[in-house]
């Protein structure tokens, strides 16, 4: 019996997590054959499992988390206007705790940053 090396394993540390996230981004930018789609699905599952086991979203309010994601992705507030389809003023109000996140914005943020909607769908204080 010939054994083959396993391409992906359960994520054990932050470096491996970052490597898998980078690989997922690369795969998402190519044509999706069935094999590529299977790889995308597997990486997504492994990343979500690591997030679930290692990130306690309940300790971080959604806006702090959004700012962290923006920093990780080298994004500016104006980038959110395109992603979310909202005005610069509305983005500013969200980031400065003046307006809450609507269901539609939560859905778009979760989809864009590849996290569960529950990460953004939690109460936090507005100013």
C-alpha positions as a printed Julia matrix, in Angstrom:
127×3 Matrix{Float64}:
   0.0    0.0     0.0
   1.36   3.41   -1.01
   0.72   6.26    1.39
   0.58   9.88    0.37
   1.44  12.86    2.48
  -1.52  14.68    3.98
  -1.68  18.17    2.52
  -3.64  19.72    5.4
  -3.95  18.81    9.07
  -5.79  20.17   12.08
  -4.41  23.65   12.77
  -2.17  23.59   15.83
  -0.79  27.14   16.05
  -1.19  30.71   14.81
   1.55  30.38   12.17
  -0.16  27.38   10.61
  -3.49  29.24   10.85
  -2.05  32.23    8.98
  -0.5   29.92    6.37
  -3.85  28.22    5.75
  -5.65  31.59    5.55
  -3.14  32.77    2.94
  -3.57  29.53    1.0
  -7.35  29.91    1.11
  -7.1   33.45   -0.27
  -4.91  32.18   -3.13
  -7.36  29.39   -3.93
 -10.31  31.78   -3.93
  -8.62  33.82   -6.66
  -8.28  30.92   -9.15
 -10.84  29.08  -11.27
 -12.84  26.69   -9.13
 -12.5   23.18  -10.45
 -14.1   20.47   -8.35
 -10.73  19.62   -6.79
 -10.01  23.27   -5.96
 -13.49  23.65   -4.46
 -12.88  20.59   -2.26
  -9.61  22.14   -1.09
 -11.38  25.45   -0.37
 -14.08  23.63    1.61
 -11.5   21.7     3.64
  -9.41  24.79    4.44
 -12.54  26.72    5.39
 -13.59  23.93    7.74
 -10.12  23.74    9.36
  -9.94  27.54    9.77
 -13.45  27.73   11.25
 -12.6   24.92   13.69
  -9.45  26.75   14.82
 -11.41  30.0    15.2
 -14.07  28.23   17.23
 -11.52  26.57   19.52
  -9.12  29.49   19.93
 -10.98  32.75   19.53
 -13.39  33.78   22.2
 -15.48  36.29   20.28
 -17.63  36.96   23.35
 -14.74  38.82   24.97
 -14.31  41.24   22.06
 -17.01  43.65   20.99
 -17.88  43.52   17.27
 -16.35  46.91   16.42
 -13.01  46.12   18.09
 -13.01  42.86   16.17
 -13.87  44.66   12.91
 -11.01  47.09   13.46
  -8.67  44.14   14.09
  -9.8   42.41   10.89
  -9.3   45.67    8.98
  -5.77  45.98   10.36
  -4.98  42.34    9.5
  -6.2   42.89    5.94
  -4.51  46.31    5.61
  -7.86  47.98    5.04
  -8.95  51.58    5.47
 -12.46  52.65    6.43
 -13.11  53.69    2.83
 -12.58  50.05    1.78
 -15.66  49.15    3.83
 -17.79  51.54    1.78
 -17.26  49.31   -1.27
 -17.59  46.01    0.57
 -20.71  47.02    2.49
 -22.27  49.37   -0.07
 -22.69  52.19    2.47
 -21.48  55.77    2.74
 -18.21  56.94    4.34
 -20.24  58.72    7.01
 -22.11  55.55    7.92
 -18.83  53.59    8.12
 -17.41  56.33   10.36
 -20.5   56.18   12.61
 -20.13  52.39   12.92
 -16.41  52.54   13.7
 -16.99  55.29   16.27
 -19.81  53.43   18.04
 -22.48  55.9    16.92
 -24.53  53.4    14.87
 -25.09  49.69   15.25
 -24.54  46.95   12.72
 -27.61  46.03   10.69
 -28.38  42.42    9.78
 -27.3   43.1     6.19
 -23.96  44.61    7.27
 -23.35  41.73    9.69
 -23.99  39.25    6.87
 -21.62  41.05    4.48
 -18.86  41.4     7.11
 -19.1   37.73    8.08
 -18.98  36.68    4.44
 -16.05  38.97    3.61
 -13.92  38.06    6.65
 -14.96  34.38    6.55
 -16.31  34.22   10.1
 -19.67  33.27   11.52
 -22.29  35.99   11.74
 -22.43  35.5    15.51
 -19.01  37.17   15.72
 -20.58  40.49   14.69
 -24.11  39.86   15.91
 -23.64  40.67   19.59
 -24.72  43.65   21.65
 -22.31  46.48   22.37
 -22.68  50.0    23.72
 -23.22  52.93   21.4
 -22.03  56.45   22.23
